[in-house]
């Protein structure tokens, strides 16, 4: 927590699950603020307290999309490292660059034109327009290569981290898009009008994300219906100006669009009057 505050600044609120380490951390912070050392603690925390909120025990779905996001990162990181021995330096580098990958994902577009503006990313809330994309994810890796000097050891370590990062990007980007697609499909099954593709909507194009930290995005410029008058495909303009036609099944709304759909559906569902005990 101290490292997080030093890097990112003091949070007003922390929302987490009920892991024992999180609960213990909350109790420690509350104790510090109630103890005789409150002045010293306040100096460290810039004279502000932290509100720590916990979701319902044994209810990970209460965390919404961020729980799925955390789960995808943990799963891909586990598959990337597996049982291979990783030094502290290598692990720290890989995890930090994985953080950069996740925080560079596009949330939404401020502009409706993919050629006019960069997407809004999580990292932009802390470091606007920061270029944190890890460099050169294509590893020049030879498993038969043998170390013969400290200089070559450094090169080998660099190749290892690049290989791990490239593997993480491939797995995580696919899992992330799959999760978005599943949530969007869930909204479509509820037949809400806000879930239909719209002209001007910026979307991911599934199956075409490259093997590096670069998302394939497009803006819908035309919709095509079938004989049943249901939207079946769309024409999109990419950032390079190329016009492509894709099935709507390959188009995935950006994260904030899906989150808004989910919130709207949940709000509608919660507003439906539940039957009373007498009516059952």
XYZ file of C-alpha atoms in Angstrom:
280
model
C 0.000 0.000 0.000
C 2.869 2.376 0.777
C 4.413 1.642 -2.624
C 1.067 2.205 -4.323
C 0.594 5.568 -2.603
C 4.151 6.620 -3.474
C 3.563 5.820 -7.162
C -0.081 6.722 -7.696
C -1.059 9.091 -4.920
C -3.362 8.711 -1.941
C -6.670 6.949 -2.696
C -9.875 8.169 -1.072
C -11.576 4.769 -1.308
C -10.370 1.196 -1.741
C -12.861 -1.473 -2.837
C -11.780 -5.086 -2.486
C -12.994 -8.586 -1.739
C -12.815 -10.221 1.666
C -9.324 -11.727 1.475
C -7.723 -12.003 4.919
C -4.790 -9.799 3.888
C -7.152 -7.016 2.822
C -9.132 -7.242 6.049
C -5.950 -7.164 8.104
C -4.747 -4.131 6.146
C -7.977 -2.295 6.835
C -7.788 -3.083 10.559
C -4.176 -1.876 10.656
C -5.040 1.427 8.982
C -7.981 2.004 11.311
C -5.772 1.217 14.319
C -3.117 3.646 13.124
C -5.647 6.445 12.763
C -7.060 5.768 16.209
C -3.705 5.373 17.960
C -1.477 7.935 19.632
C 0.701 7.985 16.491
C -2.050 9.603 14.473
C 0.029 12.707 13.700
C 2.885 10.658 12.280
C 0.498 8.526 10.224
C -1.324 11.608 8.980
C 1.928 13.103 7.753
C 2.555 9.938 5.736
C -0.974 9.836 4.329
C -1.124 13.562 3.595
C -3.525 14.199 6.464
C -6.278 12.090 4.944
C -7.840 8.763 5.908
C -8.743 5.887 3.613
C -12.216 4.372 3.343
C -11.881 0.644 2.751
C -15.009 -1.082 1.436
C -15.501 -4.829 1.122
C -17.875 -6.668 -1.180
C -20.175 -9.351 0.233
C -18.214 -12.454 1.404
C -18.143 -15.365 -1.073
C -19.793 -13.174 -3.708
C -17.124 -12.322 -6.313
C -19.826 -11.319 -8.812
C -20.575 -8.315 -6.592
C -17.274 -6.897 -7.826
C -18.690 -6.619 -11.329
C -16.368 -6.344 -14.295
C -13.233 -5.522 -12.305
C -13.355 -8.969 -10.640
C -13.330 -10.582 -14.094
C -10.470 -8.307 -15.097
C -8.369 -9.219 -12.059
C -9.134 -12.895 -12.622
C -8.008 -12.741 -16.257
C -4.711 -11.088 -15.302
C -3.983 -13.679 -12.605
C -4.871 -16.571 -14.890
C -2.713 -15.355 -17.786
C 0.208 -14.474 -15.520
C 0.060 -17.953 -13.993
C 0.085 -19.572 -17.442
C 2.902 -17.297 -18.569
C 5.279 -18.135 -15.735
C 4.023 -21.678 -14.980
C 6.542 -23.641 -12.904
C 9.570 -21.950 -14.411
C 11.957 -20.370 -11.927
C 11.745 -16.593 -12.181
C 14.129 -14.228 -10.425
C 12.802 -11.308 -8.403
C 14.049 -8.827 -11.013
C 12.492 -10.710 -13.925
C 9.170 -11.168 -12.127
C 9.069 -7.504 -11.116
C 9.737 -6.426 -14.713
C 7.116 -8.761 -16.208
C 4.432 -7.793 -13.669
C 5.120 -4.071 -14.125
C 4.862 -4.334 -17.913
C 1.727 -6.487 -17.587
C 0.339 -3.606 -15.533
C 1.169 -1.267 -18.421
C -0.634 -3.553 -20.883
C -3.799 -3.754 -18.780
C -3.840 -0.026 -18.021
C -3.369 0.857 -21.697
C -6.560 -0.870 -22.834
C -9.068 1.514 -24.489
C -12.090 2.238 -22.288
C -13.950 4.600 -24.593
C -13.435 7.358 -27.162
C -13.785 11.037 -26.347
C -14.108 11.696 -30.069
C -16.360 9.682 -32.368
C -13.594 9.507 -34.967
C -10.870 6.889 -34.474
C -8.502 8.966 -36.629
C -8.893 12.170 -34.613
C -8.126 11.221 -31.027
C -6.554 8.597 -28.833
C -8.868 6.400 -26.759
C -9.334 7.110 -23.074
C -7.315 4.555 -21.084
C -7.078 3.812 -17.328
C -3.528 5.179 -17.286
C -4.768 8.547 -18.596
C -6.471 9.266 -15.272
C -3.056 9.202 -13.587
C -0.672 10.140 -16.411
C -2.569 11.752 -19.309
C -1.296 10.734 -22.771
C 1.487 8.646 -21.213
C 3.302 6.278 -23.571
C 3.647 3.198 -21.356
C 3.450 0.527 -24.048
C 6.246 -2.029 -23.519
C 8.719 -1.929 -26.364
C 9.332 -4.684 -28.909
C 7.307 -7.627 -27.668
C 8.708 -9.939 -30.318
C 11.451 -11.858 -28.461
C 14.666 -12.882 -30.151
C 14.850 -16.023 -28.055
C 16.935 -19.148 -28.619
C 16.400 -21.910 -26.003
C 19.699 -23.548 -27.029
C 21.680 -20.408 -26.288
C 24.219 -20.806 -23.451
C 25.368 -18.014 -21.173
C 29.078 -17.255 -21.296
C 29.409 -13.759 -19.805
C 27.561 -11.242 -17.634
C 26.726 -9.174 -20.712
C 25.106 -12.180 -22.347
C 23.332 -13.009 -19.081
C 21.735 -9.571 -19.220
C 20.698 -10.165 -22.837
C 19.231 -13.548 -21.939
C 17.242 -12.036 -19.071
C 15.903 -9.367 -21.423
C 14.870 -12.029 -23.937
C 13.143 -14.028 -21.205
C 11.094 -11.069 -20.007
C 10.149 -10.115 -23.578
C 9.061 -13.683 -24.258
C 6.959 -13.790 -21.084
C 5.394 -10.415 -21.861
C 4.515 -11.395 -25.433
C 2.885 -14.581 -24.153
C 0.941 -12.645 -21.515
C -0.296 -10.111 -24.093
C -1.530 -12.839 -26.445
C -3.441 -14.717 -23.748
C -4.760 -11.724 -21.824
C -5.979 -9.718 -24.830
C -7.913 -12.747 -26.095
C -9.416 -13.420 -22.649
C -10.302 -9.740 -22.173
C -12.123 -9.511 -25.508
C -13.900 -12.804 -24.823
C -15.137 -11.465 -21.476
C -16.397 -8.251 -23.088
C -18.086 -10.259 -25.818
C -19.799 -12.550 -23.292
C -21.148 -9.600 -21.298
C -22.349 -7.879 -24.465
C -24.040 -11.084 -25.666
C -25.785 -11.336 -22.313
C -27.184 -7.849 -22.815
C -28.306 -8.707 -26.360
C -30.184 -11.767 -25.096
C -32.153 -9.437 -22.829
C -33.223 -7.649 -26.033
C -32.541 -4.138 -24.839
C -32.600 -1.612 -27.692
C -29.420 0.036 -26.394
C -27.481 -3.156 -27.149
C -27.874 -2.968 -30.934
C -24.944 -1.749 -33.086
C -25.150 1.949 -33.897
C -23.525 4.189 -36.488
C -20.719 6.159 -34.856
C -19.942 3.479 -32.241
C -16.243 2.625 -31.800
C -15.699 -1.119 -31.388
C -13.028 -3.782 -31.121
C -12.775 -6.031 -34.177
C -12.535 -9.574 -32.810
C -9.994 -11.996 -34.206
C -7.739 -9.300 -35.645
C -5.789 -8.078 -32.616
C -2.112 -8.225 -33.506
C 0.551 -10.033 -31.502
C 1.721 -6.832 -29.823
C 0.191 -4.153 -27.638
C -2.016 -2.676 -30.330
C -5.790 -3.010 -30.432
C -7.671 -3.256 -33.725
C -10.457 -0.669 -33.527
C -12.995 0.655 -35.977
C -15.955 3.024 -36.093
C -19.273 1.828 -37.507
C -20.237 3.916 -40.540
C -22.994 1.747 -42.059
C -25.271 -1.081 -40.928
C -26.454 -3.953 -43.131
C -29.633 -5.940 -42.443
C -30.653 -9.376 -43.657
C -33.923 -10.453 -45.238
C -35.402 -10.620 -41.734
C -34.569 -6.908 -41.187
C -32.141 -7.836 -38.384
C -28.707 -6.187 -38.427
C -26.232 -8.835 -39.596
C -23.096 -6.899 -40.529
C -21.542 -3.451 -40.507
C -19.062 -1.376 -42.475
C -16.272 0.095 -40.366
C -13.589 2.706 -40.886
C -10.271 1.896 -39.245
C -7.689 4.365 -37.981
C -5.718 4.012 -41.240
C -8.814 4.968 -43.252
C -9.464 1.472 -44.641
C -13.150 0.502 -44.889
C -13.976 -3.086 -43.856
C -17.198 -5.066 -43.631
C -17.583 -7.448 -40.686
C -20.298 -9.551 -39.082
C -21.811 -7.971 -35.957
C -20.672 -11.086 -34.077
C -17.085 -9.876 -34.566
C -17.769 -6.381 -33.209
C -17.257 -5.844 -29.482
C -18.131 -2.531 -27.785
C -15.457 -0.918 -25.640
C -15.403 -1.566 -21.905
C -17.317 1.496 -20.727
C -20.031 0.893 -23.324
C -20.514 -2.667 -22.068
C -20.447 -1.474 -18.454
C -23.138 1.119 -19.204
C -25.265 -1.551 -20.877
C -24.861 -3.842 -17.873
C -25.683 -1.071 -15.398
C -28.765 -0.054 -17.385
C -29.993 -3.636 -17.530
C -29.397 -4.167 -13.816
C -31.246 -0.934 -13.055
C -34.195 -2.045 -15.159
C -34.187 -5.445 -13.482
C -34.045 -3.989 -9.985
C -36.975 -1.662 -10.727
C -39.304 -4.571 -11.512
C -41.626 -5.106 -8.588
C -41.075 -8.464 -6.927
C -44.165 -10.547 -6.027
C -45.166 -10.385 -2.394
C -45.529 -13.392 -0.143
C -49.329 -13.127 -0.417
C -49.261 -13.226 -4.220
C -47.085 -16.333 -4.437
